[in-house]
GROMACS .gro file of C-alpha atoms in nm:
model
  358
    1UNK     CA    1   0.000   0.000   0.000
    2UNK     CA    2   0.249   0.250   0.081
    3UNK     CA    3   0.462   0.141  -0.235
    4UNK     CA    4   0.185   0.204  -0.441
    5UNK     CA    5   0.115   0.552  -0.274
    6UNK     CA    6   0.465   0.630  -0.334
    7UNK     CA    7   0.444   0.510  -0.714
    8UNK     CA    8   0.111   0.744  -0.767
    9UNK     CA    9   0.293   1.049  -0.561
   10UNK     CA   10   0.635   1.012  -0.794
   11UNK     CA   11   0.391   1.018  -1.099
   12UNK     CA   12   0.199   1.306  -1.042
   13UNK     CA   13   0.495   1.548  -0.935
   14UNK     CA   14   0.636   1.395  -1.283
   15UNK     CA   15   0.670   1.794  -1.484
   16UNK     CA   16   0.612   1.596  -1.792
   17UNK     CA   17   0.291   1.436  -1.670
   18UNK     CA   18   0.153   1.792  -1.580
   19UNK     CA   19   0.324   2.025  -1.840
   20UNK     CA   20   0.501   1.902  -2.158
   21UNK     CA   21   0.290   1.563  -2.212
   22UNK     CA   22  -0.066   1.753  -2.208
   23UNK     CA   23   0.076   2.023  -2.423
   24UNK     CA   24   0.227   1.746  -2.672
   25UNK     CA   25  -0.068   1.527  -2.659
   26UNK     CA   26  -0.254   1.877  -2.691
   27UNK     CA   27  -0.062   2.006  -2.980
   28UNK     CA   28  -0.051   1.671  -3.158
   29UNK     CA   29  -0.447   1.669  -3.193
   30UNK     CA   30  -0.477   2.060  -3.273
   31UNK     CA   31  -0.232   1.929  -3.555
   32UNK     CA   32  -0.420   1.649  -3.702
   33UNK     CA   33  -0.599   1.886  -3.998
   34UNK     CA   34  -0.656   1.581  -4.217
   35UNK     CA   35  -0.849   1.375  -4.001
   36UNK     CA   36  -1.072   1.269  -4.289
   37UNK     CA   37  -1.134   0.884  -4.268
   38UNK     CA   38  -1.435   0.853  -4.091
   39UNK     CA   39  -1.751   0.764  -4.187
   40UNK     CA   40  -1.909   1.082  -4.087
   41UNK     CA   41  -1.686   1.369  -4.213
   42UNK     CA   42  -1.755   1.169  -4.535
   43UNK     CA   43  -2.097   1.191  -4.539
   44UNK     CA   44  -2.076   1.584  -4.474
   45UNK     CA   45  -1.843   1.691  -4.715
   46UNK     CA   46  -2.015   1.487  -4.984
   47UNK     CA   47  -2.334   1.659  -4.864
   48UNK     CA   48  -2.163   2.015  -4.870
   49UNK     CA   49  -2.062   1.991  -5.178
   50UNK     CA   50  -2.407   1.846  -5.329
   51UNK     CA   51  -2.583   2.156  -5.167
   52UNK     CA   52  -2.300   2.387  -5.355
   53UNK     CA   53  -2.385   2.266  -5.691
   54UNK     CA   54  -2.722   2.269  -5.640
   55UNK     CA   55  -2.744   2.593  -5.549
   56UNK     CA   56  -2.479   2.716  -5.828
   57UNK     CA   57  -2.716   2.556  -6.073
   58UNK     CA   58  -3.017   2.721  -5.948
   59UNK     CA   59  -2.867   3.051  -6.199
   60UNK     CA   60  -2.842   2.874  -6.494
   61UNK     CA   61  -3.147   2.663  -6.482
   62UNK     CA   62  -3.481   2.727  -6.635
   63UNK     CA   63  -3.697   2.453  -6.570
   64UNK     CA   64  -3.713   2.187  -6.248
   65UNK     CA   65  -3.620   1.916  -6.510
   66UNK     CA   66  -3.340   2.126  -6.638
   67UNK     CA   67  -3.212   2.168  -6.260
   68UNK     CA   68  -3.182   1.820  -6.215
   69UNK     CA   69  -3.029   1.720  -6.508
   70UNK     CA   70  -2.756   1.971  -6.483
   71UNK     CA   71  -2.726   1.915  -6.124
   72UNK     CA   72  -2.661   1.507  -6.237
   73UNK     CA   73  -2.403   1.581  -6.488
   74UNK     CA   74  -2.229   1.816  -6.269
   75UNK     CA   75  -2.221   1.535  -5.995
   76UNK     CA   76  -2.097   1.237  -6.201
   77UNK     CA   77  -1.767   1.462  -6.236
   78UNK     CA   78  -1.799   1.674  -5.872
   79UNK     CA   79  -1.865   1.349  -5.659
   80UNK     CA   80  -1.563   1.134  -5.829
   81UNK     CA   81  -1.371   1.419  -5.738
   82UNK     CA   82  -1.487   1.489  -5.397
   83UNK     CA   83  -1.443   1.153  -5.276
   84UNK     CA   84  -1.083   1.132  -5.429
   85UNK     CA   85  -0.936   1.458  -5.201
   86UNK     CA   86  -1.086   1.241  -4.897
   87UNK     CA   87  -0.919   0.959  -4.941
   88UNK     CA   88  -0.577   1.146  -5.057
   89UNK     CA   89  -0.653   1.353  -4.784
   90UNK     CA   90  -0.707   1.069  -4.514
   91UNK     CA   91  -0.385   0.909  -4.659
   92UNK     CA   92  -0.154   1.214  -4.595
   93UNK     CA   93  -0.331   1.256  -4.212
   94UNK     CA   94   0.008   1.100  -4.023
   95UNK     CA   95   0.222   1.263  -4.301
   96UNK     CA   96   0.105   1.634  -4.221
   97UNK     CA   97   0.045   1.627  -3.883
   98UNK     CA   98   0.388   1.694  -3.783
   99UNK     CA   99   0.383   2.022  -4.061
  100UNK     CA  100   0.273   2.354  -3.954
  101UNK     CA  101  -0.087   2.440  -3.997
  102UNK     CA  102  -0.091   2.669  -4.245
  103UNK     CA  103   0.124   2.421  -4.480
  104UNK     CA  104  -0.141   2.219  -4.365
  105UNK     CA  105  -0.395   2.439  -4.545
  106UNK     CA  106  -0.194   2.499  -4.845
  107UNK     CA  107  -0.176   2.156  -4.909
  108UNK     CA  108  -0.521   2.112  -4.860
  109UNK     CA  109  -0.601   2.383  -5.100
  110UNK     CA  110  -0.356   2.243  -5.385
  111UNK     CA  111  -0.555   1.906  -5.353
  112UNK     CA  112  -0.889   2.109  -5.373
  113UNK     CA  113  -0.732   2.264  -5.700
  114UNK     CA  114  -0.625   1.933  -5.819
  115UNK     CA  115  -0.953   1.752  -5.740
  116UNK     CA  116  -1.146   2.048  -5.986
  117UNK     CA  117  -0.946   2.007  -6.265
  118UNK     CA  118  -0.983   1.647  -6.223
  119UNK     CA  119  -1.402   1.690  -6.234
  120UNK     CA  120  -1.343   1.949  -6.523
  121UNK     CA  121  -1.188   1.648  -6.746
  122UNK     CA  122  -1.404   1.385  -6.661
  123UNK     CA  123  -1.722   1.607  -6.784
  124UNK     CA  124  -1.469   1.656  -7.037
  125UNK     CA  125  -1.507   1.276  -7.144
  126UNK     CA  126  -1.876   1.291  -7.077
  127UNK     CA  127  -1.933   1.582  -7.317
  128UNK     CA  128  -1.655   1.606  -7.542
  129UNK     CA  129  -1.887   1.852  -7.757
  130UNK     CA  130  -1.960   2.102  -7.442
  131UNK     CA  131  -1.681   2.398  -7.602
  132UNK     CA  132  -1.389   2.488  -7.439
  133UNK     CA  133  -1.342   2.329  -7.079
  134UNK     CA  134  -1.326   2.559  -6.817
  135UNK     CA  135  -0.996   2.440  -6.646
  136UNK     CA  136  -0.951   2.788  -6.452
  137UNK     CA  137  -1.296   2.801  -6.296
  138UNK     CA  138  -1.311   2.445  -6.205
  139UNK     CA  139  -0.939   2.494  -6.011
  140UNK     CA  140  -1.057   2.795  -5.857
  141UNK     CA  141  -1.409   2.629  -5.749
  142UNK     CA  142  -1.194   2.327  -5.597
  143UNK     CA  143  -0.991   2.549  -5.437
  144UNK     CA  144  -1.248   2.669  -5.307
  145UNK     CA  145  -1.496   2.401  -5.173
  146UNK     CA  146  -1.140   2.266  -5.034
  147UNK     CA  147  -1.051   2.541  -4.835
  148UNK     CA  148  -1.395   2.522  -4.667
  149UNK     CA  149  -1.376   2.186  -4.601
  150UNK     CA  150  -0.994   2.202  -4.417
  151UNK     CA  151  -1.150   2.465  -4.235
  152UNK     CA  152  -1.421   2.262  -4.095
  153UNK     CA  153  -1.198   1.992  -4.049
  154UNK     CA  154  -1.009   2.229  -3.867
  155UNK     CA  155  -1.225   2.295  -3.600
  156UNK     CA  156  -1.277   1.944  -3.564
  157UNK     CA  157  -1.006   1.835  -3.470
  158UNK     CA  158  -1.013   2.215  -3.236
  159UNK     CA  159  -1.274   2.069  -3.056
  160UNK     CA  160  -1.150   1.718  -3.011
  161UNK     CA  161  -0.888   1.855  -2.788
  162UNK     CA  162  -1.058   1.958  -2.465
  163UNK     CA  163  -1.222   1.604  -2.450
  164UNK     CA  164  -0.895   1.500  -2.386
  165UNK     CA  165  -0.708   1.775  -2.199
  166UNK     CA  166  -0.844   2.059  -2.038
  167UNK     CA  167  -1.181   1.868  -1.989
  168UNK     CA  168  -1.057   1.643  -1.718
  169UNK     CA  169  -1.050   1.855  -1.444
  170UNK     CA  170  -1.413   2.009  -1.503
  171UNK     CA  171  -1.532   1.688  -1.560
  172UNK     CA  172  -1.390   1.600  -1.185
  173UNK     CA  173  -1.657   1.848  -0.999
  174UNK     CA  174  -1.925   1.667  -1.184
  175UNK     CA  175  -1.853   1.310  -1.162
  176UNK     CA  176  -1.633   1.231  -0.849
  177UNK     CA  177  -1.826   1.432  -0.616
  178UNK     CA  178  -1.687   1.602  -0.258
  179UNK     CA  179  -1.915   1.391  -0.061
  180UNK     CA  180  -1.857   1.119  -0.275
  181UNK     CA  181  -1.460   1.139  -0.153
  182UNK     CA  182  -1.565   1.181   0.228
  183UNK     CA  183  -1.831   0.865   0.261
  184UNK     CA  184  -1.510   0.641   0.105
  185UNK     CA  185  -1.293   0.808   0.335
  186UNK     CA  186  -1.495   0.770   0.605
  187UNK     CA  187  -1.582   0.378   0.487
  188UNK     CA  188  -1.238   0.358   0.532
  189UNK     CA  189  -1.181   0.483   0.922
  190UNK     CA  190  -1.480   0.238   1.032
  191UNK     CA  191  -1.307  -0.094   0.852
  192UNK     CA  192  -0.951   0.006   1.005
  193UNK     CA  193  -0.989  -0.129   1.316
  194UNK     CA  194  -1.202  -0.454   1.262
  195UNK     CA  195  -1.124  -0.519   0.935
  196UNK     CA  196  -0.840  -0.364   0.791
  197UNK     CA  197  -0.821  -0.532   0.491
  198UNK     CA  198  -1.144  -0.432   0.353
  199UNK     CA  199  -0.983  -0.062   0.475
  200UNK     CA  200  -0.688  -0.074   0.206
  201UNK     CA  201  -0.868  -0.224  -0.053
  202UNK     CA  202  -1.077   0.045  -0.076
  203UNK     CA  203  -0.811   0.316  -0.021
  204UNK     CA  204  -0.666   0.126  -0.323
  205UNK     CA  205  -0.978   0.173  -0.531
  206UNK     CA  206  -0.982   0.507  -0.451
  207UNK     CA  207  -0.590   0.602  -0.553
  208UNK     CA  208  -0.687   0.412  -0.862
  209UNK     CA  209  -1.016   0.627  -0.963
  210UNK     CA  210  -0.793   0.972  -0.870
  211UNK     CA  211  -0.482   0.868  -1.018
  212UNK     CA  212  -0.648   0.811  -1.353
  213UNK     CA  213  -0.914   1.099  -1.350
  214UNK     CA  214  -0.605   1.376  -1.236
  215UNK     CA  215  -0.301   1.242  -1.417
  216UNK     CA  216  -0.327   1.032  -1.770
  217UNK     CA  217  -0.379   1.260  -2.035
  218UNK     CA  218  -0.477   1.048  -2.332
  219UNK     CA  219  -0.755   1.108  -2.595
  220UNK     CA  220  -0.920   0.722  -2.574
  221UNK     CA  221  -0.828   0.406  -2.356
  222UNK     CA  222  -0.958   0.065  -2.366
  223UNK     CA  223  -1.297  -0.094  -2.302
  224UNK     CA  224  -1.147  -0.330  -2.077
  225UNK     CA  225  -0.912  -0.033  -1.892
  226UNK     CA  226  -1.284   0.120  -1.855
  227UNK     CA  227  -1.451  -0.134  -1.732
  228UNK     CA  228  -1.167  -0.210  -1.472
  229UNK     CA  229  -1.219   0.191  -1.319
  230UNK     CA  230  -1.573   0.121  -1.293
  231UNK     CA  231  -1.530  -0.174  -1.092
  232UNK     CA  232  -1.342   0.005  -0.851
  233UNK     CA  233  -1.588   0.277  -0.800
  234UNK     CA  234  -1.834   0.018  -0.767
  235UNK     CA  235  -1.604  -0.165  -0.512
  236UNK     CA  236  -1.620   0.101  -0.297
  237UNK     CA  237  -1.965   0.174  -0.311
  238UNK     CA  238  -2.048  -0.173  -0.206
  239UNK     CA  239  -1.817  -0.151   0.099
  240UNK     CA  240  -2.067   0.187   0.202
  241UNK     CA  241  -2.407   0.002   0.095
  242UNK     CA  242  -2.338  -0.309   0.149
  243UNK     CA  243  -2.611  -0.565   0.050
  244UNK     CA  244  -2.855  -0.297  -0.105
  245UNK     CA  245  -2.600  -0.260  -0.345
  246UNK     CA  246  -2.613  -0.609  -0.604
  247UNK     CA  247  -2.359  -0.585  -0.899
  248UNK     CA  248  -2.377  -0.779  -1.187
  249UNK     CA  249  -2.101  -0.824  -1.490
  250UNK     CA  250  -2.155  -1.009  -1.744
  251UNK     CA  251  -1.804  -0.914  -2.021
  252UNK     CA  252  -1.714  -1.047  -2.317
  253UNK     CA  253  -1.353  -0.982  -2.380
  254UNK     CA  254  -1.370  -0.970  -2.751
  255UNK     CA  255  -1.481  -0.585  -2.711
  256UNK     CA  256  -1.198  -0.517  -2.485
  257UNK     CA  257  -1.000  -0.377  -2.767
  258UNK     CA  258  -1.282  -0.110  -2.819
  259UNK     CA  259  -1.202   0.260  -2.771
  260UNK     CA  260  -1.363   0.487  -2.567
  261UNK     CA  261  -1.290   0.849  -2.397
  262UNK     CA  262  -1.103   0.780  -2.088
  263UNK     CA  263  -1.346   0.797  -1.761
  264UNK     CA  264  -1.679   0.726  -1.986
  265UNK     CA  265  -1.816   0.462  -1.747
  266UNK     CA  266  -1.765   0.578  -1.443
  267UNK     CA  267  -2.063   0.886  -1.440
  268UNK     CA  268  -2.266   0.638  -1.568
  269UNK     CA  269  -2.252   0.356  -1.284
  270UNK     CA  270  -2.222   0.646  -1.003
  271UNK     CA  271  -2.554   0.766  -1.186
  272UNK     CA  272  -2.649   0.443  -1.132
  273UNK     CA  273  -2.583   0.434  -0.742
  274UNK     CA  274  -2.728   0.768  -0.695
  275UNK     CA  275  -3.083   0.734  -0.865
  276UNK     CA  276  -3.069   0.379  -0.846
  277UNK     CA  277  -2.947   0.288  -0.465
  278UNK     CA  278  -2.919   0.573  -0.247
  279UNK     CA  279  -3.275   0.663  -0.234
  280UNK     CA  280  -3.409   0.327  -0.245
  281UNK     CA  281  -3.393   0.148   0.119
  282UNK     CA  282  -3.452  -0.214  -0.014
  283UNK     CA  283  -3.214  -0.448  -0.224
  284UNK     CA  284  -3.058  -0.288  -0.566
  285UNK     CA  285  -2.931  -0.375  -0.896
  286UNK     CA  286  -2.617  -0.262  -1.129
  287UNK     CA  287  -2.601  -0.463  -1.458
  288UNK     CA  288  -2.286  -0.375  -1.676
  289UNK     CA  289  -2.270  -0.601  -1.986
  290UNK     CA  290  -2.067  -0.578  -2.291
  291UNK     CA  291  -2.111  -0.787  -2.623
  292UNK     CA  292  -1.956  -0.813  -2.957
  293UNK     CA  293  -2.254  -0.780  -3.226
  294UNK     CA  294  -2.084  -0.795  -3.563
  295UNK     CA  295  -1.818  -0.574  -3.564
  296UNK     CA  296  -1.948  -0.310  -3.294
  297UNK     CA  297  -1.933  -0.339  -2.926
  298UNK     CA  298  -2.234  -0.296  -2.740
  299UNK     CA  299  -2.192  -0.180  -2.368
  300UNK     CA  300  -2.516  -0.188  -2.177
  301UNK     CA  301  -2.568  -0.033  -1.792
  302UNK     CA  302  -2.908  -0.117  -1.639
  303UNK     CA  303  -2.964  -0.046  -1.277
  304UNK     CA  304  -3.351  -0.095  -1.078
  305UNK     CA  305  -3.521   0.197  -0.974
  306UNK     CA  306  -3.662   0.255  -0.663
  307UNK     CA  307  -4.040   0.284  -0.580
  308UNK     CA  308  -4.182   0.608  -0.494
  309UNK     CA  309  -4.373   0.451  -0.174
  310UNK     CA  310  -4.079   0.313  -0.095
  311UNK     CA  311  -3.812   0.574  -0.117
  312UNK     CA  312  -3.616   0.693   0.229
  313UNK     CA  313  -3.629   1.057   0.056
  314UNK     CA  314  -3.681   1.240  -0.278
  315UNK     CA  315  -3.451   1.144  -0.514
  316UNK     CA  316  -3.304   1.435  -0.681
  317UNK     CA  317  -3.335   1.543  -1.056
  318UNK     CA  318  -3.108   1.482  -1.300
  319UNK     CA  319  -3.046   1.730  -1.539
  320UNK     CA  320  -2.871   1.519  -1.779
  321UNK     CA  321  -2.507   1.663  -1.756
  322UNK     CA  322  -2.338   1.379  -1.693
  323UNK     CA  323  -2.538   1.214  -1.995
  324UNK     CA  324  -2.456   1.492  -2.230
  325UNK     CA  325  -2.128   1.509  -2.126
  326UNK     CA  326  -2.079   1.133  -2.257
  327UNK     CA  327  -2.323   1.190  -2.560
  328UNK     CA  328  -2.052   1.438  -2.653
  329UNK     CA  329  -1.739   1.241  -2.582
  330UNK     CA  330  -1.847   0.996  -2.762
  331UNK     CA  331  -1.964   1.184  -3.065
  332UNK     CA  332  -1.617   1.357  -3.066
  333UNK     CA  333  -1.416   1.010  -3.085
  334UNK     CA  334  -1.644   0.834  -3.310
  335UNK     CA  335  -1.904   1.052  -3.461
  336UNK     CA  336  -2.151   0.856  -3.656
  337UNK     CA  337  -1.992   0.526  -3.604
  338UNK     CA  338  -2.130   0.559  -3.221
  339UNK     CA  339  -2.448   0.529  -3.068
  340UNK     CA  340  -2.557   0.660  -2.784
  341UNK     CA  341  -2.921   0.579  -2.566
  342UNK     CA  342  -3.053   0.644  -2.218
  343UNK     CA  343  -3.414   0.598  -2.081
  344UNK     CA  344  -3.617   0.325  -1.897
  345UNK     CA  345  -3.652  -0.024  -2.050
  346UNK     CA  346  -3.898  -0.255  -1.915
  347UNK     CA  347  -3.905  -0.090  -1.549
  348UNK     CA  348  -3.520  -0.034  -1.514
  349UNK     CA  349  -3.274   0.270  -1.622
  350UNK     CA  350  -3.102   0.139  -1.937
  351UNK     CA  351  -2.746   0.339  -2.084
  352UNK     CA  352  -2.698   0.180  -2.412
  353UNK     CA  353  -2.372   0.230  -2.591
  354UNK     CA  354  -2.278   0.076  -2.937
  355UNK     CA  355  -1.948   0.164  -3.075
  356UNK     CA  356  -1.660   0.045  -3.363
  357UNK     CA  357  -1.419  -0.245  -3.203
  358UNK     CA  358  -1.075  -0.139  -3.297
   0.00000   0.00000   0.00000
C-alpha cells in the first residue's frame, strides 16, 4: 500500500505528466488537420458539396427538369472528385500532422485545385462537344470548396482537444463528487480497526479512480481499462451500501480492444448508485454487460429503480449533464460510427452504448 502511494505520488509530481505531455498530446491533436477517414466527415463533405452545386445551378437553370439534369451531370464529375481529395486527404493525415498548420492548409487547397481540374476532365469525357473546358474556374471552385472543407476539419479536430485535456479537471466536480470522496474516506476509518483489509482495498480503489481521473492525459483508452475503473468505483460503493448494493457483470472480452474516452463509465454507474441505490432502502441492482454484435461493441448499464412509496427521501433530478457530457465524448471520438441511448426499459434505467471495435 504504501509502495503504491509512493508510485502514484512520484507520478503526479512527474513535470512531464503535468506540463510538456498535455501540451504534446494537446498540440498533436490541434495538428491532425486531415483527419478525414471517418464515416461521418464523409458523409458531410459529400453533402456540402451536393448543396454547392445545387445551389450554383439554381442561376443557370430554367426549368425543375433542367435543374436536375444539370445538377446530375455536374455530380458524375464533382462526386468522383470529392471523394478522391478524402481519401488522398485521409492518406496524408500522419504525413502532415507533424507540418505547420498553415502548410497544412496549403496543401489542402492544392488538392482542392487538383480535385477540380480532375471533375473538369471527366465532364470533359462525358461531353466532349460542351466547347472549351473551363480548367480555370473548375481549379478555382476546388480550391475553393477545399478550403472550406480544411476549415471545418479544422475545427474538428479544435474541438476534439478539450475532450482530452483541459476537460478532465471540469469533468472532476461533476462526476467524483466532494461527498462522494468523504463517505469512502470515512468507509475507510470504520473498517480500520475490525477489518483492515477491507480498509486498504478500498483506499486502493480510490488512488486508482484519482490517479487516472487527475493524471493520464490520453484522448481514448480501452474498453477493458474502462470497465476495470468502474469496478473500482463500484467496489467502494459496495463496501458503504453493502447488500442494497447487487452488482452484476456479465463481459465479453472480444470488445476489450474497443475505444472509448477515458473515464466514460464511471458517471454512468455512479448515476447508477445515486438514482438507483441511495434513495431506495430495499435491495438494488447494477447490470454492466458488454457484447460483440458484428463488428461493434455494445456496452449496456441497467440499474432498478426505486419505488416512490418506498423511497427513504426524494430522489433528486437529474439534469442530464453527466449524460450529455458522454453523448458528446463519444460523438467527438467516433461521430456517426457511435451510438448513444438512455431511458427506462422494461421498469429499469437502461445506458446503451454501441461503438466500432478497434
Amino acid at each position: 500500500m504504501r509502495r503504491e502511494h509512493e508510485a502514484t505520488a512520484q507520478t503526479m509530481t512527474k513535470p512531464q505528466i503535468l506540463s510538456a505531455d498535455a501540451r504534446r498530446a494537446a498540440t498533436s491533436d490541434a495538428l491532425l488537420v486531415f483527419d478525414a477517414c471517418r464515416a461521418g466527415v464523409v458523409l458531410r463533405a459529400v453533402l456540402f458539396v451536393e448543396v454547392v452545386l445545387a445551389v450554383a445551378v439554381l442561376f443557370v437553370s430554367t426549368t425543375p427538369g433542367d435543374w436536375l439534369a444539370r445538377l446530375a451531370l455536374l455530380t458524375g464529375g464533382a462526386l468522383p472528385a470529392t471523394l478522391g481529395w478524402l481519401l488522398v486527404a485521409c492518406a496524408l493525415k500522419r504525413t502532415l500532422q507533424g507540418a505547420r498548420a498553415p502548410l497544412q492548409y496549403a496543401a489542402g487547397v492544392l488538392l482542392g485545385v487538383l480535385a477540380g481540374l480532375t471533375a473538369c476532365a471527366l465532364l470533359t469525357l462525358v461531353l466532349p462537344d460542351a466547347g472549351e473546358p473551363r480548367w480555370i474556374a473548375s481549379a478555382a471552385s476546388g480550391a475553393l470548396l477545399s478550403a472550406l472543407l480544411v476549415a471545418a476539419l479544422a475545427l474538428r479536430a479544435r474541438g476534439r482537444t478539450p475532450a482530452a485535456t483541459t476537460a478532465r479537471l471540469t469533468e472532476l466536480q461533476a462526476r467524483i463528487r466532494p461527498h462522494f470522496l468523504f463517505n469512502s474516506l470515512n468507509s475507510a476509518i470504520a473498517l480500520v480497526r475490525d477489518e483492515p483489509g477491507k480498509a486498504e482495498a478500498l483506499l486502493e480503489d480510490l488512488s486508482d479512480l484519482f490517479r487516472h481521473a487527475l493524471v493520464e492525459q490520453r484522448e481514448s483508452a480501452t474498453l477493458a481499462e474502462e470497465v476495470q475503473l468502474a469496478r473500482h468505483y463500484l467496489a467502494i460503493e459496495q463496501v458503504r451500501f453493502g447488500e442494497r448494493l447487487q452488482l452484476a457483470w456479465q463481459l465479453d472480452a472480444r470488445t476489450d480492444a474497443a475505444r472509448v474516452p477515458p473515464l466514460v463509465l464511471q458517471p454512468l454507474v455512479e448515476n447508477a448508485v445515486k438514482h438507483g441505490v441511495e434513495p431506495s432502502p430495499l435491495t438494488a441492482l447494477i447490470e454492466v454487460r458488454t457484447e460483440l454484435r458484428g463488428k461493434r461493441a455494445v456496452v449496456t448499464i441497467t440499474n432498478s429503480l426505486p419505488a416512490r412509496s418506498l423511497a427513504t427521501a426524494q430522489a433528486p433530478r437529474g439534469h442530464g449533464i453527466a449524460l450529455g457530457n458522454v453523448r458528446e465524448r463519444l460523438r467527438l471520438l467516433h461521430d456517426v460510427d457511435c451510438d448513444f441511448s438512455a431511458g427506462e426499459h422494461e421498469g429499469r434505467w437502461r445506458v446503451r452504448i454501441a461503438l466500432p471495435v478497434a
